[in-house]
XYZ file of C-alpha atoms in Angstrom:
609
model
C 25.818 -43.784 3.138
C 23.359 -43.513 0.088
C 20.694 -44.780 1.925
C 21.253 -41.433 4.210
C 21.625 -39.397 1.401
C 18.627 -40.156 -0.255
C 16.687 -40.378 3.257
C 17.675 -36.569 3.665
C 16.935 -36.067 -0.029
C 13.794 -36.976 0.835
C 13.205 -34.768 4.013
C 14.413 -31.753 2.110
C 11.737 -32.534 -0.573
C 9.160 -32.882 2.159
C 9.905 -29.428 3.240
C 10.418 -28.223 0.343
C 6.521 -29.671 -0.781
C 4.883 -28.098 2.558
C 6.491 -24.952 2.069
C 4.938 -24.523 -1.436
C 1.596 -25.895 -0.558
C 1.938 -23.672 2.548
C 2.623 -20.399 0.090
C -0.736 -21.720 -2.056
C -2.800 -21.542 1.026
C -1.667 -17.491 0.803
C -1.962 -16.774 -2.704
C -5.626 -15.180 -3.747
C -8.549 -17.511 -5.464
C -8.710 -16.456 -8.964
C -12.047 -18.600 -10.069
C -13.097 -18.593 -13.437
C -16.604 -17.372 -14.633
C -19.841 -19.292 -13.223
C -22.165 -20.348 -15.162
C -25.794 -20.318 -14.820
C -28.770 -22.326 -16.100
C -32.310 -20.432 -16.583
C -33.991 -20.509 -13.179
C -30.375 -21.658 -11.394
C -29.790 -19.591 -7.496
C -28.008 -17.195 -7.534
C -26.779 -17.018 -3.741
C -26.414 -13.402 -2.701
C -23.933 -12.827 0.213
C -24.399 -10.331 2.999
C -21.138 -8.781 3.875
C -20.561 -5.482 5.970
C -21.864 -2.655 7.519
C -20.192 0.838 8.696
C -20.098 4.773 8.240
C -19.751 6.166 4.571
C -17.100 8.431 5.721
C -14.560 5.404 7.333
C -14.313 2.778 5.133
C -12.083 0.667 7.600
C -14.595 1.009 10.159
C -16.434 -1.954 9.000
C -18.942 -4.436 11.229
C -20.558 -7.825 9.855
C -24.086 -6.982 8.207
C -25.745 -9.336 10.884
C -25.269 -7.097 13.681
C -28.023 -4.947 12.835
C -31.426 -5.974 13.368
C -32.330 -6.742 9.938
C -33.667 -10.187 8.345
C -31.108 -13.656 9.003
C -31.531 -16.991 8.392
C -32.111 -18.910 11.476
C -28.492 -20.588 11.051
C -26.154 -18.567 9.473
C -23.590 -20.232 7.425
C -20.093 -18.130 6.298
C -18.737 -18.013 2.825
C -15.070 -19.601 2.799
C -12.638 -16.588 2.513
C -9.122 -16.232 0.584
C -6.335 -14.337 2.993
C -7.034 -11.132 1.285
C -10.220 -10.969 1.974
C -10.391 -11.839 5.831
C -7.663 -8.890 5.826
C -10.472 -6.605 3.674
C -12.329 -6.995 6.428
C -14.962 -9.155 4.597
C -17.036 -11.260 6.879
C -19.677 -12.662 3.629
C -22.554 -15.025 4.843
C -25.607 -16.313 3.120
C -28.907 -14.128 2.518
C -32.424 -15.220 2.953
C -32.965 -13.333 -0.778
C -34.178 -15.924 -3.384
C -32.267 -14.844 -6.690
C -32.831 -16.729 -9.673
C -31.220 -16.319 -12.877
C -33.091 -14.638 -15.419
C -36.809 -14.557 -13.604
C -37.845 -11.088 -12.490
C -39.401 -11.261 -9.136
C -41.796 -8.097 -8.010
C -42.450 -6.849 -4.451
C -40.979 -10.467 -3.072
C -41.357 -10.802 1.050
C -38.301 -11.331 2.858
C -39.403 -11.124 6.078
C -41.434 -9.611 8.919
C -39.817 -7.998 12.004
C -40.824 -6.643 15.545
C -38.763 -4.413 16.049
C -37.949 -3.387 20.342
C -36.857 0.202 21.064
C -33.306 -0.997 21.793
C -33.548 -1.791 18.564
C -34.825 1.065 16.510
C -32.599 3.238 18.540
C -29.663 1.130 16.964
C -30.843 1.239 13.335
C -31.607 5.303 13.890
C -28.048 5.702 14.687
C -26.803 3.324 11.942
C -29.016 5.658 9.964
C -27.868 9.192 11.234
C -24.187 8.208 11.208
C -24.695 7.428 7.212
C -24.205 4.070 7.390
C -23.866 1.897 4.021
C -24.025 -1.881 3.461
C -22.084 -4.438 1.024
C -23.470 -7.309 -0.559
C -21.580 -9.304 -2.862
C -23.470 -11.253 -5.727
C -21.011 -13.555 -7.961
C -17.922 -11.806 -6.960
C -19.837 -8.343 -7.805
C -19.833 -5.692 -4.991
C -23.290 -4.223 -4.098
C -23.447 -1.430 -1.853
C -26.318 1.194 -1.347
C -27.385 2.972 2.029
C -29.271 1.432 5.283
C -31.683 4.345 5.323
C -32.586 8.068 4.668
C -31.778 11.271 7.064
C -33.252 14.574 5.983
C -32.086 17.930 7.962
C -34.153 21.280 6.792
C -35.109 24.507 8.557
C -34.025 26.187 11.555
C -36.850 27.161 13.141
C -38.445 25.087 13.033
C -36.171 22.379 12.605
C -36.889 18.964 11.067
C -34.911 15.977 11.529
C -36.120 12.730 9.477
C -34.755 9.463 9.759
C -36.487 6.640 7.550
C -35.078 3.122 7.314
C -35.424 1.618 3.581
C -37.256 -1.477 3.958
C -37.259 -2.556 0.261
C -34.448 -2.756 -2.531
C -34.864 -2.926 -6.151
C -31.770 -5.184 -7.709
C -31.105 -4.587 -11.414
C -28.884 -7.614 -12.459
C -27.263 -7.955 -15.789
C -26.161 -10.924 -17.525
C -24.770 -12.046 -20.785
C -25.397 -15.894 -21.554
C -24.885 -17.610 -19.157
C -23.014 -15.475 -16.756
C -23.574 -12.486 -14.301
C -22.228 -9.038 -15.614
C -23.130 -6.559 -12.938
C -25.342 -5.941 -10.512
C -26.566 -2.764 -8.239
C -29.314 -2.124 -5.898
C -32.099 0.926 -6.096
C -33.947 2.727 -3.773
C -35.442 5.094 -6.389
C -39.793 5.407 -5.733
C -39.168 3.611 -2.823
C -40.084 5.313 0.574
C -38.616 4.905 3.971
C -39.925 3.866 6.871
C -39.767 6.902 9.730
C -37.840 5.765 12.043
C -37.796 8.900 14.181
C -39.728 8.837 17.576
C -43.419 8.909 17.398
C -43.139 8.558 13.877
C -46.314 6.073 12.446
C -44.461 4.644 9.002
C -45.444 3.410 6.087
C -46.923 -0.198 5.997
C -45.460 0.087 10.047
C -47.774 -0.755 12.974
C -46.776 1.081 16.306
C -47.315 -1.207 19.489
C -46.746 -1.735 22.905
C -43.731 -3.849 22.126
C -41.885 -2.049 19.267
C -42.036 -1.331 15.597
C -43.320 -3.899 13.132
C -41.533 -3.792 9.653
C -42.116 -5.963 6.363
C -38.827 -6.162 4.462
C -39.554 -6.956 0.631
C -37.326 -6.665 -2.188
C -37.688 -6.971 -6.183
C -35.537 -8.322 -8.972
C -35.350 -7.368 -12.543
C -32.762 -8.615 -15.179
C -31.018 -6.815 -18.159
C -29.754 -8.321 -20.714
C -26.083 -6.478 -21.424
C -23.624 -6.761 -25.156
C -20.827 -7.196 -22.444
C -18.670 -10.135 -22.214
C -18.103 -11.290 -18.792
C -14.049 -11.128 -19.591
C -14.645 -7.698 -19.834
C -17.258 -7.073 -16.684
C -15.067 -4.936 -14.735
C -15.414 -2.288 -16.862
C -18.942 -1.630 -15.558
C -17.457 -0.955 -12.093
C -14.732 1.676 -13.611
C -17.753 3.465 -15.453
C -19.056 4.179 -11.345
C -15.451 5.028 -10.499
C -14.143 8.365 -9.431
C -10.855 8.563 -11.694
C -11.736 11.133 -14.223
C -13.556 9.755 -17.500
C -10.343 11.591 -19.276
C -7.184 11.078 -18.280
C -6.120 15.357 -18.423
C -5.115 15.934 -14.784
C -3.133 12.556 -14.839
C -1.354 13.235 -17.744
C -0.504 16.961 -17.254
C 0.878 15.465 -13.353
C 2.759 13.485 -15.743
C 4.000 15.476 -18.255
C 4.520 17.878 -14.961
C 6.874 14.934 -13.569
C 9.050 14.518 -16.834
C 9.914 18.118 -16.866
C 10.877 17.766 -13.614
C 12.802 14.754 -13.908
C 14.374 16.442 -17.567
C 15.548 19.733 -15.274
C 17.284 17.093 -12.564
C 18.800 15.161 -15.621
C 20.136 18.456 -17.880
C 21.351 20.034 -14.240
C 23.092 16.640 -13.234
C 24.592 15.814 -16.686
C 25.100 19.050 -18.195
C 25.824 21.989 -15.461
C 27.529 19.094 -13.013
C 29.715 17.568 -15.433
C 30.862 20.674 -16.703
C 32.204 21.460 -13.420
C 33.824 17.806 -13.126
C 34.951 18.713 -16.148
C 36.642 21.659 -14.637
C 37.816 19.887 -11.810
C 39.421 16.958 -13.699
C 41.464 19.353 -15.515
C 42.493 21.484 -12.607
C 43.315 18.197 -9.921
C 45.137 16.031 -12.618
C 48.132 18.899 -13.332
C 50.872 15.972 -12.930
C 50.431 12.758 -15.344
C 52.242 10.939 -13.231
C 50.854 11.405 -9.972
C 48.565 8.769 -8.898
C 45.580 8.791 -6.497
C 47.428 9.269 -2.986
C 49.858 11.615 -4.304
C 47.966 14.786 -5.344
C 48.606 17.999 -3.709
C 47.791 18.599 -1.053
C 47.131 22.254 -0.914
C 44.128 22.440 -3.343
C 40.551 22.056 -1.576
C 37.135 20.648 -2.712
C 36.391 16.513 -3.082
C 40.037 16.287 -4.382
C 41.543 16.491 -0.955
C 39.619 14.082 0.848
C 39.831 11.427 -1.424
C 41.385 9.496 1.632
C 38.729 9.642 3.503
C 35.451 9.297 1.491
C 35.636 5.811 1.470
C 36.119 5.617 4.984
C 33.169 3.262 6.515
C 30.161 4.353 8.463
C 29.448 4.162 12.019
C 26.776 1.801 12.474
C 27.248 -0.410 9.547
C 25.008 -2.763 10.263
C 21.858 -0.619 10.752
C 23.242 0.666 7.647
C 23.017 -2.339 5.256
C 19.641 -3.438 6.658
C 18.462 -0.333 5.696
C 19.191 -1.110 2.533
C 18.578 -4.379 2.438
C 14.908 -3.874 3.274
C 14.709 -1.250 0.716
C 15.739 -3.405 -1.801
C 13.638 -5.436 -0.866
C 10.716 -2.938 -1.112
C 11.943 -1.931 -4.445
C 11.657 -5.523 -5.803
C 8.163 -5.830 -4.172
C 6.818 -2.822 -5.617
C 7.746 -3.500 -8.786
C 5.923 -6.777 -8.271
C 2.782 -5.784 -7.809
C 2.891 -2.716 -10.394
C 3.747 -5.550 -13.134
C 1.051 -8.494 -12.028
C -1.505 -5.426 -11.562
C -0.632 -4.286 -15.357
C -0.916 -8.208 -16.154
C -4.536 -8.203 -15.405
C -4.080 -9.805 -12.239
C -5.426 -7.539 -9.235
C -9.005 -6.520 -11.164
C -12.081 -5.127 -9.100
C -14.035 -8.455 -8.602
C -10.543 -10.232 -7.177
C -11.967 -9.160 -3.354
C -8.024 -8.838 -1.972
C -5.556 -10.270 -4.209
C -3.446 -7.177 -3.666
C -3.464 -7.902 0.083
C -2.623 -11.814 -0.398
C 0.057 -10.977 -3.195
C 1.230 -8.174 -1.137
C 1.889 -11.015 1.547
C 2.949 -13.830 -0.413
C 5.371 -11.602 -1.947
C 6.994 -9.916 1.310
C 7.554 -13.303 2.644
C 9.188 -14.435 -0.925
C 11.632 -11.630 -1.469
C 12.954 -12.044 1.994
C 15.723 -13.488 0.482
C 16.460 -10.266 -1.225
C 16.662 -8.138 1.790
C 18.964 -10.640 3.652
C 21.013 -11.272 0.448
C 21.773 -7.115 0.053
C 22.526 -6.714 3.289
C 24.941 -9.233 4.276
C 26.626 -8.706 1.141
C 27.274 -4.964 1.836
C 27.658 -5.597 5.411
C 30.796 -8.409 4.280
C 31.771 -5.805 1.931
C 32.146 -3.013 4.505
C 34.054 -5.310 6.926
C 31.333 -6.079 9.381
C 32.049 -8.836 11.833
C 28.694 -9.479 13.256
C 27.336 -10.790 10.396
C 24.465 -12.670 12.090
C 23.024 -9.968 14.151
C 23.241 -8.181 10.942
C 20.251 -10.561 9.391
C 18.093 -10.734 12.457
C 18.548 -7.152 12.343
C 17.782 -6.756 8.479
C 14.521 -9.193 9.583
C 13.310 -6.846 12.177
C 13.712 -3.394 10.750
C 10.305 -3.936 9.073
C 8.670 -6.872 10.689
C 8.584 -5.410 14.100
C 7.023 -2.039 13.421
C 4.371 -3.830 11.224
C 3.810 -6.069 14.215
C 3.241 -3.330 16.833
C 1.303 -1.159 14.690
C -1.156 -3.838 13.833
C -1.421 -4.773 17.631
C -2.420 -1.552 18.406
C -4.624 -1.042 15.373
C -5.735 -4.795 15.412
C -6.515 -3.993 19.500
C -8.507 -1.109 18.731
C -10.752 -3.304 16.262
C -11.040 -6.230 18.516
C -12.552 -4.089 20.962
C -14.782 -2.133 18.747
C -16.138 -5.285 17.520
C -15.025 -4.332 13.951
C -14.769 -6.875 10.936
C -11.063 -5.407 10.415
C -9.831 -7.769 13.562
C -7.599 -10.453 12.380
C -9.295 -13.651 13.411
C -6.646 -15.704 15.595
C -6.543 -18.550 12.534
C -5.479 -15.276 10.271
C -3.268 -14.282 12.892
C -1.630 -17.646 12.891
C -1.549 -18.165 9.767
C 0.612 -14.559 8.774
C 2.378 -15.686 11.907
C 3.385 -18.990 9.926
C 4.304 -17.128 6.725
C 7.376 -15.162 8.354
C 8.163 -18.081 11.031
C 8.457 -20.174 8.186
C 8.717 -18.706 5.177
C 9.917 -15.014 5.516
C 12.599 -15.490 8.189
C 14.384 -18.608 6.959
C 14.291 -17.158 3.243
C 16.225 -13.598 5.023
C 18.675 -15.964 6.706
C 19.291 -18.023 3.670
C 19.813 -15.008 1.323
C 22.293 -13.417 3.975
C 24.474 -17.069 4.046
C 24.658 -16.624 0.363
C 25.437 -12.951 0.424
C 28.106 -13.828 2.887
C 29.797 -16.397 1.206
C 29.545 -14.250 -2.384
C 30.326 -10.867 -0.976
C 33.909 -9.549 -2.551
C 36.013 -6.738 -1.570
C 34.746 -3.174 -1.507
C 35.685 -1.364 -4.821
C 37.281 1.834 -3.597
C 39.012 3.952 -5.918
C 41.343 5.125 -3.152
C 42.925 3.865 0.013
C 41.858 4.863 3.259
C 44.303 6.432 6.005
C 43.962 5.488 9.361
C 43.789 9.030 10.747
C 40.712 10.904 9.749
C 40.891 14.648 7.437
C 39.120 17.220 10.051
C 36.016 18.777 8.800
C 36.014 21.701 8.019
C 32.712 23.799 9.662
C 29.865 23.674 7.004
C 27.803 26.570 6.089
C 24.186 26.628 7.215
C 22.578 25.737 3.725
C 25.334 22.059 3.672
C 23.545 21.019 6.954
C 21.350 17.872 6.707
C 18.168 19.295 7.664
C 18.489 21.648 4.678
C 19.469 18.732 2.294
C 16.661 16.655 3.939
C 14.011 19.203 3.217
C 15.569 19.513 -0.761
C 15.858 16.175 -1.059
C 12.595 14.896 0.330
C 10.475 17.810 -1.435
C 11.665 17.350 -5.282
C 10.965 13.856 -5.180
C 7.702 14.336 -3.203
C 6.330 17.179 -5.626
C 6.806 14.217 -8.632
C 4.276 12.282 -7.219
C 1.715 15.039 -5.182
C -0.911 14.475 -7.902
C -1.100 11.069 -8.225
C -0.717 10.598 -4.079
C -4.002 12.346 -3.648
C -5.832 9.168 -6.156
C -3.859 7.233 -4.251
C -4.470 8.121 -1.052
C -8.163 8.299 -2.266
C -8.037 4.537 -3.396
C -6.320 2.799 -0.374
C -8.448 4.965 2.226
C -12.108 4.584 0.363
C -14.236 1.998 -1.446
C -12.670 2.976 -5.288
C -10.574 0.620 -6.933
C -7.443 1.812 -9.000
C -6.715 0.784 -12.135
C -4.634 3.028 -13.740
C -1.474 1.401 -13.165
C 0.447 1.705 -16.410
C 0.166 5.653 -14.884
C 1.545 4.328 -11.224
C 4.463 2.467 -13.172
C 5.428 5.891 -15.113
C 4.890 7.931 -11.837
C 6.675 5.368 -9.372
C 9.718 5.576 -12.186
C 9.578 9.085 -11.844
C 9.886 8.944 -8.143
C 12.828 7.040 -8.542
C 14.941 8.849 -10.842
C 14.273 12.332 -9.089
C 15.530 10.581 -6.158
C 18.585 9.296 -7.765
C 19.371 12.334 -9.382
C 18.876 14.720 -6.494
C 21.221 12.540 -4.579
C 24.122 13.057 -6.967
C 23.705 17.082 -6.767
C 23.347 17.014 -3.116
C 26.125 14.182 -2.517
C 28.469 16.616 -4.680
C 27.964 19.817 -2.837
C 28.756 17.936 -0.055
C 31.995 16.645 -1.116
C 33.148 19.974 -2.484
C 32.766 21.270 0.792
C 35.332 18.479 2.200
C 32.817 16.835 4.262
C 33.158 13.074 3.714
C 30.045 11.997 6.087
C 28.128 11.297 2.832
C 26.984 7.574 3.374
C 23.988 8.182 5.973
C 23.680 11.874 4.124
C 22.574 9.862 0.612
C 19.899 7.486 2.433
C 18.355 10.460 4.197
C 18.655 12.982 1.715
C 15.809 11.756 -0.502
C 14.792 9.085 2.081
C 13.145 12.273 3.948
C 10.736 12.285 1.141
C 8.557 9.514 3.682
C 8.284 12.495 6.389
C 6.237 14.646 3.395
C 4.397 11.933 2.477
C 3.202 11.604 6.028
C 2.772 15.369 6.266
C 0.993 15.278 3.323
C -1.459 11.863 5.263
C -2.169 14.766 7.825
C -3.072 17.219 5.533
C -5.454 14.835 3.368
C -7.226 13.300 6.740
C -8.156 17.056 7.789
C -9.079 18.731 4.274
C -9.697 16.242 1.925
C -11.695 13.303 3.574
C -14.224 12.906 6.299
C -12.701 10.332 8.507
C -13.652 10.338 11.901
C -13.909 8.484 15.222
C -10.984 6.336 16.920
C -11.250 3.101 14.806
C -10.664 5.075 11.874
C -8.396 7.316 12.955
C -5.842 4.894 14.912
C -5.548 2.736 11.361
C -5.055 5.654 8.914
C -2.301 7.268 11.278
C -0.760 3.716 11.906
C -0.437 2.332 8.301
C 0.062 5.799 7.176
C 3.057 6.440 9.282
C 4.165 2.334 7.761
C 3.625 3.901 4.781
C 5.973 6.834 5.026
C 8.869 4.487 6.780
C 8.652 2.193 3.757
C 8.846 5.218 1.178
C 12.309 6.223 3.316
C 13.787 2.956 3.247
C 12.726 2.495 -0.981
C 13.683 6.162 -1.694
C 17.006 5.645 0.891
C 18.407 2.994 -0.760
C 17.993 4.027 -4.447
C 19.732 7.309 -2.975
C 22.969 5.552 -1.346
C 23.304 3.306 -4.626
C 23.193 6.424 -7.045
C 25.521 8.562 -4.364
C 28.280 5.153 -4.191
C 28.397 4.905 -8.432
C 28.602 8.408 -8.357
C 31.485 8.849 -6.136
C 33.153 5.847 -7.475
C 33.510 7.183 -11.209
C 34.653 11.039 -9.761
C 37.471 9.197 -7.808
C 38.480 6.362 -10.340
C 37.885 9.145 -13.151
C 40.764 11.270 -11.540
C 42.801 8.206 -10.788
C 43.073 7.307 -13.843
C 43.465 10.427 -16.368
């Protein structure tokens, strides 16, 4: 018998050891700062290609016709960044550290028509490149397009053939790095153009690609390096139109508290003294003949139709909640900075599958609670709310890359690999946390016992309806955050990098206490009419603030970006549309939880005086 037991011990612990060595393989490489050596390479990786105006429309650098080595050998990737879409391979540019090179010869190219027609339309659709040098993003334009006059009209095209890279450094390390164009002109490109330094022949266009490298030496420690990208960033050098959104937000969020605590507890106050008449008259025994949430106190505890649907709701929003909150505190920790190419995507990942546990835990528990019987369609439920969306809308998105020829298809290793994380990670962890919510769940606290036969409801005026509480309850909440969705929006959907995240932590808190709060007003103007339906009312009172966001994704596609194309255009609408369901389930959940310890002091409140 202890020869079994320590056999099994020892299988658990070789599960246990994959599955963290599995997790590793997800998490993000944070490397530590390279060091260089006077006259030491310093490789150069090419990485993508695609229009300026849709980021995730993104092709490796190597399908244009431009100079390659004769093999080309791939950088190893972390998770995050095969999900970036970054495809990084080595250059044929010899970098050294600290020696200036001048008008160096990369190579020579003959270029067929085929060929120049492809680099003129690279060129006319305003297409940009990456490189990445030491972890440091380099990006600059393929060529120049020049449009003037009418008649008559002039269209240029001119590819640059020769890049300028100023590198700085510090030591012995690599601080930033950029490329210039500047006194540098194009090759013409357009037809029956002769260029620059370009021979014209029977077979195509001959080109000489050179480039040039000068180093600066910078006060900057590399620790500190990423400040250098945030000086080319977008985000206001002043904070004013954050803060004022925020100070905006907190008078908001002060109105909601002073009208819920103040004006609303008056009138309980009011209430209370006009229900509890008789001292001795406990909770089933008032009268009858008085309206408003008195009277249905045996009914508003009375359970949902479908319960289940309703606990995974909020079990995946809890789980939301916890992973948000996640990444806004390792992002503040100084783990997500802009030379980490997709750590938010890996942690993002590594964290879904992790808190699993969460979302199976709060559902069961409530679903127990709530006297649900199918307790194990309840978990493979809470597992697919999420998980099965995500997995159709990447199909289709993931489809519509494949076939473009995109860098943003999943390779099938990637595939497998995310595959792996739920099969054997994410799924388990959701059925383990809804044994354990099972086994721990107690009895629902209600105030009040239920009768069997429901209280009729008594016809609602127009303004109690749910649309009407959806559209107050989704706009308040909604407005908290309009300024800071636009950044954003601006962030996930363009080549900036955010880093303001002490101001997402303030805003997201925000979010979440208008939604709370506007969920107690509307969940009490409900009641008062006698209407008891309040448990699906609370998630999608505020929950409808994901339909404005989404409104809002519309709005910002049309008049505030330039996206384009189907590639594009298929991702934004897919993940934005994600977006806006995961926003309803967070928002929904913090709702029903502020709506049930609302109701639950009212009723034990009046029990009890």
């Amino acid at each position: 018998m202890t020869a079994r037991l320590e056999c099994s011990g020892l299988r658990v612990a070789g599960r246990s050891m994959r599955l963290c060595v599995f997790v590793l393989c997800l998490l993000p490489h944070f490397g530590w700062a390279v060091s260089y050596k006077q006259g030491d390479p310093v490789i150069l990786y090419v990485n993508k290609v695609g229009p300026y105006h849709n980021p995730q429309e993104t092709y490796h650098y190597y399908t244009l016709p431009v100079c390659r080595p004769k093999e080309v050998r791939h950088k190893a990737l972390s998770l995050g960044e095969v999900l970036d879409g970054d495809r990084m391979a080595e250059s044929l540019y010899n970098i050294r550290f600290k020696e200036n090179t001048e008008r160096q010869t990369l190579c020579k190219l003959t270029l067929s028509e085929k060929e120049v027609d492809q680099l003129r339309e690279a060129v006319e659709e305003l297409y940009y490149f990456e490189f990445v040098l030491d972890d440091i993003p380099i990006w600059g334009f393929v060529g120049y397009m020049e449009e003037s006059g009418f008649l008559p009209h002039s269209h240029k095209v001119g590819l640059w053939t020769h890049l300028d890279f100023n590198i700085e450094y510090n030591g012995d390390s690599v601080i930033f790095a950029n490329v210039s164009v500047k006194d540098v002109k194009p090759e013409p490109l357009e037809e029956g153009g002769a260029g620059h330094g370009a021979g014209v022949g029977s077979g195509g266009l001959s080109i000489t690609h050179t480039y040039s490298v000068r180093w600066f030496e910078s006060t900057l420690p590399h620790s500190r390096r990423a400040e250098r990208l945030r000086d080319y960033s977008f985000f206001p050098k002043t904070l004013e139109i954050h803060w004022l959104s925020i100070i905006n937000s907190l008078v908001l969020v002060v109105l909601l508290l002073g009208f819920v605590i103040i004006i609303l507890m008056r009138v309980l106050k009011n209430d209370f003294a006009r229900y509890n008449v008789e001292e001795d008259g406990g909770c089933d025994d008032l009268d009858q003949g008085d309206n408003g949430w008195k009277i249905i106190h045996t009914d508003v505890f009375r359970f949902p139709p479908y319960k289940s649907l309703l606990c995974a709701v909020l079990g995946v929003g809890a789980q939301f909640l916890t992973l948000a909150t996640g990444i806004i505190v390792m992002a503040l920790l100084g783990m997500f900075n802009v030379h980490r190419h997709g750590a938010i995507n890996s942690a993002a990942i590594v964290l879904y599958a992790l808190t699993s546990c969460v979302s199976g835990y709060c559902s069961c528990s409530f679903y127990t609670q709530i006297q649900g019987q199918r307790w194990v369609w309840n978990i493979i439920l809470t597992s697919a709310l999420f998980s099965a969306p995500l997995f159709f809308t990447w199909s289709v998105v993931n489809s519509v890359h494949w076939w473009s020829g995109s860098t943003q298809a999943l390779p099938a290793t990637t595939v497998l690999l995310l595959l792996g994380a739920w099969v054997l990670v994410g799924f388990p962890l959701t059925v383990i946390g809804g044994i354990v919510g099972k086994n721990r769940a107690g009895n629902f606290q209600a105030p009040c016992r239920t009768r069997n036969i429901p209280r009729q409801i008594p016809q609602q005026p127009w303004y109690k309806h749910t649309a009407v509480h959806m559209a107050i309850g989704g706009f308040l909440p909604f407005s908290a955050i309009s300024v800071e969705l636009y950044y954003i929006f601006a962030t996930a959907w363009g080549r900036e990098h955010y880093t303001l995240y002490g101001i997402l932590l303030c805003v997201f808190a925000i979010l979440l206490s208008v939604g709370a709060c506007i969920s107690v007003a509307l969940t009490y103007f409900l009641l008062s009419g006698e209407d008891y339906r309040w448990w699906w009312r609370s998630v999608l009172s505020t929950g409808s603030t994901g339909i404005f966001i989404f409104v809002y994704s519309l709005f910002y596609y049309h008049n505030r970006s330039n996206m384009s194309g189907l590639v594009q255009s298929v991702e934004f609408f897919g993940y934005s549309l994600l977006t806006a369901f995961v926003f309803s389930l967070m928002l929904g959940t913090v709702s029903f939880w502020a709506s049930l310890a609302f109701i639950r002091y009212i009723y034990r409140s009046l029990k009890m005086d």
